[in-house]
GROMACS .gro file of C-alpha atoms in nm:
model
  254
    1UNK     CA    1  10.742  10.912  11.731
    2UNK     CA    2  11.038  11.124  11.617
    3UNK     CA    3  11.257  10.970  11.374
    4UNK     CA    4  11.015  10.650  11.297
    5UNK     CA    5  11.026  10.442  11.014
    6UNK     CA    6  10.720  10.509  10.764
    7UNK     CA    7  10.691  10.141  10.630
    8UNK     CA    8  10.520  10.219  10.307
    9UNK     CA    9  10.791  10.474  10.181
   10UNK     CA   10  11.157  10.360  10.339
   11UNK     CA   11  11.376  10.331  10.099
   12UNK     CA   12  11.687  10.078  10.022
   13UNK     CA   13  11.918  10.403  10.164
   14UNK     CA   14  11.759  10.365  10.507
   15UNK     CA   15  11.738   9.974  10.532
   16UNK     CA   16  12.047   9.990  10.432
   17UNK     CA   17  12.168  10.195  10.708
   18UNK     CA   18  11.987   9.995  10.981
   19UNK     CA   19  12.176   9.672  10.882
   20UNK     CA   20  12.485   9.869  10.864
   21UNK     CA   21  12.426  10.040  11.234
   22UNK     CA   22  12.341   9.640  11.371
   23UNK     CA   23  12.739   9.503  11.191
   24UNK     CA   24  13.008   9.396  11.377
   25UNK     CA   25  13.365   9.349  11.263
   26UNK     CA   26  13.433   9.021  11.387
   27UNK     CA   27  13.066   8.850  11.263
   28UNK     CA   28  13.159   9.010  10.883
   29UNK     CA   29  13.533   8.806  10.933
   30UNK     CA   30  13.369   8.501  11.031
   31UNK     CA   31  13.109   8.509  10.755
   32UNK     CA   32  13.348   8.544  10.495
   33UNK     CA   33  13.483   8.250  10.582
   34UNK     CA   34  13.172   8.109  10.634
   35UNK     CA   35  13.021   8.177  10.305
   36UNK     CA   36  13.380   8.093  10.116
   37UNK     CA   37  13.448   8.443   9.977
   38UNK     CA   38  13.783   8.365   9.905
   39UNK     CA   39  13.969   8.351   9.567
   40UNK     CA   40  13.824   8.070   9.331
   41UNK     CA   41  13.554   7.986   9.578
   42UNK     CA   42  13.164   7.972   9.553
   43UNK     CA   43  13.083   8.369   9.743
   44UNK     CA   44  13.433   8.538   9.598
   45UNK     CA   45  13.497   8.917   9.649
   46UNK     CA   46  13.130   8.889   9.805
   47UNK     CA   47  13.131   9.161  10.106
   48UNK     CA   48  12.990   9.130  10.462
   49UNK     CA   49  12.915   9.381  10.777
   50UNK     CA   50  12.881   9.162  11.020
   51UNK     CA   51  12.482   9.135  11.037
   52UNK     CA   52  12.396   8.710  11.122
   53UNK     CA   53  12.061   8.640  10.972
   54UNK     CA   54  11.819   8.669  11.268
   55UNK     CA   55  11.910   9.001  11.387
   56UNK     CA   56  11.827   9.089  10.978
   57UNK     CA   57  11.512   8.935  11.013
   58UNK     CA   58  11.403   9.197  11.283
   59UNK     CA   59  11.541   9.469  11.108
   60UNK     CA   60  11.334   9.426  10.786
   61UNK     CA   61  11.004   9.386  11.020
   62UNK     CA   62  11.032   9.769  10.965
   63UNK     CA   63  11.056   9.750  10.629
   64UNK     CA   64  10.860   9.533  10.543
   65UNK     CA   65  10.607   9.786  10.342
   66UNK     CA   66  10.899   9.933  10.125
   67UNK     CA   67  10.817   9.990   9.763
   68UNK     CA   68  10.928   9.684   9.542
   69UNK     CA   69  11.147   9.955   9.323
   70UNK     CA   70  11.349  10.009   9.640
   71UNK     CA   71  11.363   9.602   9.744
   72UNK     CA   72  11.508   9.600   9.373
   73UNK     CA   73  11.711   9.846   9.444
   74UNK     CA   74  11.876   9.713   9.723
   75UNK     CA   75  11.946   9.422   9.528
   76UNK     CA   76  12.201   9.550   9.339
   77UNK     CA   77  12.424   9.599   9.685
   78UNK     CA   78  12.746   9.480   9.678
   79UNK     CA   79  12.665   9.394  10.087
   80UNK     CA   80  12.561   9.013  10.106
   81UNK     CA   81  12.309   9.155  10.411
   82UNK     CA   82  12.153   9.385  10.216
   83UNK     CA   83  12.088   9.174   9.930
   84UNK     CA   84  11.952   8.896  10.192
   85UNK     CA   85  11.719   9.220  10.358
   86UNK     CA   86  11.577   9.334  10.066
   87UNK     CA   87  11.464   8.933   9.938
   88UNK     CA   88  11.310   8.918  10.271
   89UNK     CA   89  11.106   9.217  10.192
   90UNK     CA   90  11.009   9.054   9.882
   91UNK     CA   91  10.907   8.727  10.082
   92UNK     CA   92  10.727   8.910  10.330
   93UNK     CA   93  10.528   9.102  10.068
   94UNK     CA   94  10.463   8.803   9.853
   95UNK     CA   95  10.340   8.623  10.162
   96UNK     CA   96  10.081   8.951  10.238
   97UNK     CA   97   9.986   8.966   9.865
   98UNK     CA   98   9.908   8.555   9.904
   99UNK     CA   99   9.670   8.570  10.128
  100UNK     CA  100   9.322   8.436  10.070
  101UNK     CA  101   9.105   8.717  10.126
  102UNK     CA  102   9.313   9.036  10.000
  103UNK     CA  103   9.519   8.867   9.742
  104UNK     CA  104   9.664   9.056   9.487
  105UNK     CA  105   9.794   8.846   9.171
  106UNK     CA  106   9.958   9.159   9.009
  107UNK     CA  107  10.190   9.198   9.319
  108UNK     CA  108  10.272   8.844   9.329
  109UNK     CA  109  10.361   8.865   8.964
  110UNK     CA  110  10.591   9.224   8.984
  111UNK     CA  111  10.757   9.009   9.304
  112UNK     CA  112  10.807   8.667   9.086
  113UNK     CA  113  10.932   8.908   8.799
  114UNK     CA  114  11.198   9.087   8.996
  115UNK     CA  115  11.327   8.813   9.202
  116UNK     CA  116  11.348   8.637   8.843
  117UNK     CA  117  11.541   8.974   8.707
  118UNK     CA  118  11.772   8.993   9.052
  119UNK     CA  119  11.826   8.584   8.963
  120UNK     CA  120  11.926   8.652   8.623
  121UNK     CA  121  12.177   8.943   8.696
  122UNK     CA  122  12.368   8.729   8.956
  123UNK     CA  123  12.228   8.923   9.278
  124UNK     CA  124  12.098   8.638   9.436
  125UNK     CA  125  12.418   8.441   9.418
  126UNK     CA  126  12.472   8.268   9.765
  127UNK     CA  127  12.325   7.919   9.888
  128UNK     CA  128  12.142   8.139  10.172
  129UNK     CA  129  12.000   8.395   9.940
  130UNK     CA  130  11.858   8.108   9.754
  131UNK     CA  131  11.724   7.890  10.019
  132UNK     CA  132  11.535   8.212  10.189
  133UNK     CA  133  11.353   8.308   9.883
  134UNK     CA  134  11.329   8.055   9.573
  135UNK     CA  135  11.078   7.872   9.710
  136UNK     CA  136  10.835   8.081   9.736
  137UNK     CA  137  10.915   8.358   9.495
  138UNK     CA  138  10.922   8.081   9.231
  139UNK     CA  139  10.821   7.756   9.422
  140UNK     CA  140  10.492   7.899   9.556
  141UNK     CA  141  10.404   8.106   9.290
  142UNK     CA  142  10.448   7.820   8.993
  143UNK     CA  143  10.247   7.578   9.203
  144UNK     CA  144   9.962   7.814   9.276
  145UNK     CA  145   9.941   7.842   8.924
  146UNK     CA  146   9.935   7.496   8.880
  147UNK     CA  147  10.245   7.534   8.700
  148UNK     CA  148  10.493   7.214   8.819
  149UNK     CA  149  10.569   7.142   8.491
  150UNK     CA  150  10.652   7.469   8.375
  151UNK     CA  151  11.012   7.503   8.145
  152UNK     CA  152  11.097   7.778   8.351
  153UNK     CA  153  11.211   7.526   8.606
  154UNK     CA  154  11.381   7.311   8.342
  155UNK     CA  155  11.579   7.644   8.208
  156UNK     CA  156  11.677   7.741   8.530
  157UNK     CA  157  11.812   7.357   8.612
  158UNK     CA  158  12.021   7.384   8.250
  159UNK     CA  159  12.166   7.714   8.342
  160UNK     CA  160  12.541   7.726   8.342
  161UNK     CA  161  12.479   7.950   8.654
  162UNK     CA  162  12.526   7.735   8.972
  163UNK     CA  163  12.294   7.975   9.166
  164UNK     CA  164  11.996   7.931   8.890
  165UNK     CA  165  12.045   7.544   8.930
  166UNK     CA  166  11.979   7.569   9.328
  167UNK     CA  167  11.681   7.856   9.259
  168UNK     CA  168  11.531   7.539   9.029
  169UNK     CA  169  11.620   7.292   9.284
  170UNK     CA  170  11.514   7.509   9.592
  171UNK     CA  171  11.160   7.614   9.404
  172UNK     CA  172  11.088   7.225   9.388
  173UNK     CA  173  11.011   7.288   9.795
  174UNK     CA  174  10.718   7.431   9.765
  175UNK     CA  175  10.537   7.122   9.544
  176UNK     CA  176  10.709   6.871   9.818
  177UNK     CA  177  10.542   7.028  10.068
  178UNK     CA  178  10.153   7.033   9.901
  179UNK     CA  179  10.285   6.647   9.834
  180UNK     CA  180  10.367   6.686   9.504
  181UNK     CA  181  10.737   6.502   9.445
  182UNK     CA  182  10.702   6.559   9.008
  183UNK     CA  183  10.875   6.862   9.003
  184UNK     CA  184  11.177   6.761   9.130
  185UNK     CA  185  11.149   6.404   9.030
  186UNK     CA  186  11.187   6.552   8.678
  187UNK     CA  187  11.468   6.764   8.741
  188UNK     CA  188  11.701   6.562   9.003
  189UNK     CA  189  11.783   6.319   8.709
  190UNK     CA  190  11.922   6.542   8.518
  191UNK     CA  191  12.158   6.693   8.785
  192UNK     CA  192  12.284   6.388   8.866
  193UNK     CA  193  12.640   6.501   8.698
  194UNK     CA  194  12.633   6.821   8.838
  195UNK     CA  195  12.964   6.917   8.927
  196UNK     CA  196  12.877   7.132   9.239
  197UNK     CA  197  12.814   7.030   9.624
  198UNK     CA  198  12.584   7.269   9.713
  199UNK     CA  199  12.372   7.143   9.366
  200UNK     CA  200  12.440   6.746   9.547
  201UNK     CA  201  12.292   6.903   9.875
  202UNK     CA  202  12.027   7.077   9.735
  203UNK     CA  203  11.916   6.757   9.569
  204UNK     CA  204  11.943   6.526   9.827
  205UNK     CA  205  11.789   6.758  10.082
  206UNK     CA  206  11.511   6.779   9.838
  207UNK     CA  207  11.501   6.384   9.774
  208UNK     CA  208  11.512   6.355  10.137
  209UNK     CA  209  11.206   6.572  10.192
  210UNK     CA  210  10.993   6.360   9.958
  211UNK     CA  211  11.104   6.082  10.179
  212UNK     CA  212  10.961   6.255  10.428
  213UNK     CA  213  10.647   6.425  10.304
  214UNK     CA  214  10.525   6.278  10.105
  215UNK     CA  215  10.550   5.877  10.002
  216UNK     CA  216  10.884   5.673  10.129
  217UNK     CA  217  10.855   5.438   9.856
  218UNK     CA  218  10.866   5.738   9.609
  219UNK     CA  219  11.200   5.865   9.736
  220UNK     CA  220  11.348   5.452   9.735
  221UNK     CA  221  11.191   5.400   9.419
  222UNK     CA  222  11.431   5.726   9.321
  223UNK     CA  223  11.733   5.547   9.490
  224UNK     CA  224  11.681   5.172   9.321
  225UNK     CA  225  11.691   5.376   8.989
  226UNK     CA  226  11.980   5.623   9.042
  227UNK     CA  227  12.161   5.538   9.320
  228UNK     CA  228  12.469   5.411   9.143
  229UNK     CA  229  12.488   5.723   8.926
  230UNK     CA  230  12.457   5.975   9.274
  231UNK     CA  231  12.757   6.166   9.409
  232UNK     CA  232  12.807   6.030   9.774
  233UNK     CA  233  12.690   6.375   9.930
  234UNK     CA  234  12.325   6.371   9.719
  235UNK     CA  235  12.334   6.029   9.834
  236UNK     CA  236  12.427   6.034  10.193
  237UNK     CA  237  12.108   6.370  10.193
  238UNK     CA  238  11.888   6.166  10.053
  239UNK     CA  239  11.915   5.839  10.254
  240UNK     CA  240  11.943   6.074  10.585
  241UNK     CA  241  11.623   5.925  10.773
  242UNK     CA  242  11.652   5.554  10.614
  243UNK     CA  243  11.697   5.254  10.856
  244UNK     CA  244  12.119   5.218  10.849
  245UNK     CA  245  12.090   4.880  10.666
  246UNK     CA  246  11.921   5.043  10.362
  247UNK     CA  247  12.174   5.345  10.383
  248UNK     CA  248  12.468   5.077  10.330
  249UNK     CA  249  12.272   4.913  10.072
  250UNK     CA  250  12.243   5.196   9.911
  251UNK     CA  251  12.569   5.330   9.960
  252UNK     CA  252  12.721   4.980   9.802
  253UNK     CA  253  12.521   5.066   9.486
  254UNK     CA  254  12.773   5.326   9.383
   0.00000   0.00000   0.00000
């Protein structure tokens, strides 16, 4: 068909242009408010067309082949929907190069590598961009290794970087859900003081999900040990699906 996308060799130019063509003015304005672009907040100076994340989805369904070079590529956008197309790419890949029968362990690697690199630089530096790929460009891939208790995880919780923190925090998913709670077990502790909401979310979403997939008593056991050190929004994420009794009690901890 004229003017068809050839999956295996689009390049970050012409995904690129799709989620440009799909923008509108008044979706960019609200998302940079959404995503607190402003001066001295968490996304400042980041820049938006107007693209909300399920009409991205479908775009990079035709993209989904690119070469990783021009996924990387794309990464360095200054566009917050390009960056958040081209780590869907890498998802989608990682997911194709994970399966049982054809799996390819040197894709999975170049994909862990360059999300990793795209981390490191800052490129992957909003609470969405995070939550759509560290867990399984990091998450899946450590545990598959059998990897929970690798210091990768315990260097990217250390970073100064808030957006390294949540990639640590976020990468825990992927053990919760194979019902392993150690991962982030070791690490919540230790962000405790973290200065950040999104880093309290991110931890009490992921205490909460213990709670929830894998033993109750692990995730109180958690609470009757920290509790009184927890910031009131890791708290309140963590207790979410707790009787109301045992979310005062815990609340009167603090």
């Amino acid at each position: 068909m004229a003017g068809a996308t050839h999956p295996s060799d689009s390049t970050a130019a012409e995904l690129a242009a799709a989620i440009d063509a799909a923008g509108d003015p008044q979706d960019a304005a609200f998302l940079q408010r959404f995503f607190k672009t402003g001066p001295g907040e968490y996304g400042e100076g980041d820049v938006f067309v107007g693209v909300r994340v399920p009409a991205t989805r479908a775009i990079v369904k035709r993209f989904e082949r690119m070469p990783l070079a021009e996924a990387s590529a794309l990464l360095e956008s200054p566009v917050h929907e390009h960056r958040l197309a081209a780590l869907l790419v890498m998802v989608r890949q990682f997911e194709v190069a994970s399966r049982p029968r054809t799996r390819d362990e040197g894709a999975r690697l170049a994909l862990h590598a360059a999300f990793l690199d795209a981390v490191h630089a800052g490129r992957v530096d909003n609470w969405d961009l995070v939550d759509s790929s560290a867990e399984f460009l990091v998450g899946v891939f450590l545990r598959e290794a059998g990897r929970g208790g690798d210091p990768l995880l315990d260097r990217l919780a250390a970073s100064a970087s808030l957006w390294e923190r949540r990639v640590a925090v976020l990468a825990t998913f992927a053990f919760i859900k194979a019902g392993d709670a150690g991962p982030i077990l070791r690490l919540a502790p230790r962000l405790l003081d973290d200065r950040e909401d999104l880093m309290h979310k991110a931890v009490g979403w992921m205490l909460r999900e213990v709670g929830k997939r894998v033993d109750r008593g692990v995730l109180t056991g958690f609470l009757d040990e920290h509790a009184p050190r927890m910031p009131r929004t890791m708290l309140s994420y963590a207790t979410e699906h707790l009787t109301p009794d045992e979310r005062a009690a815990y609340r009167a901890m603090r």
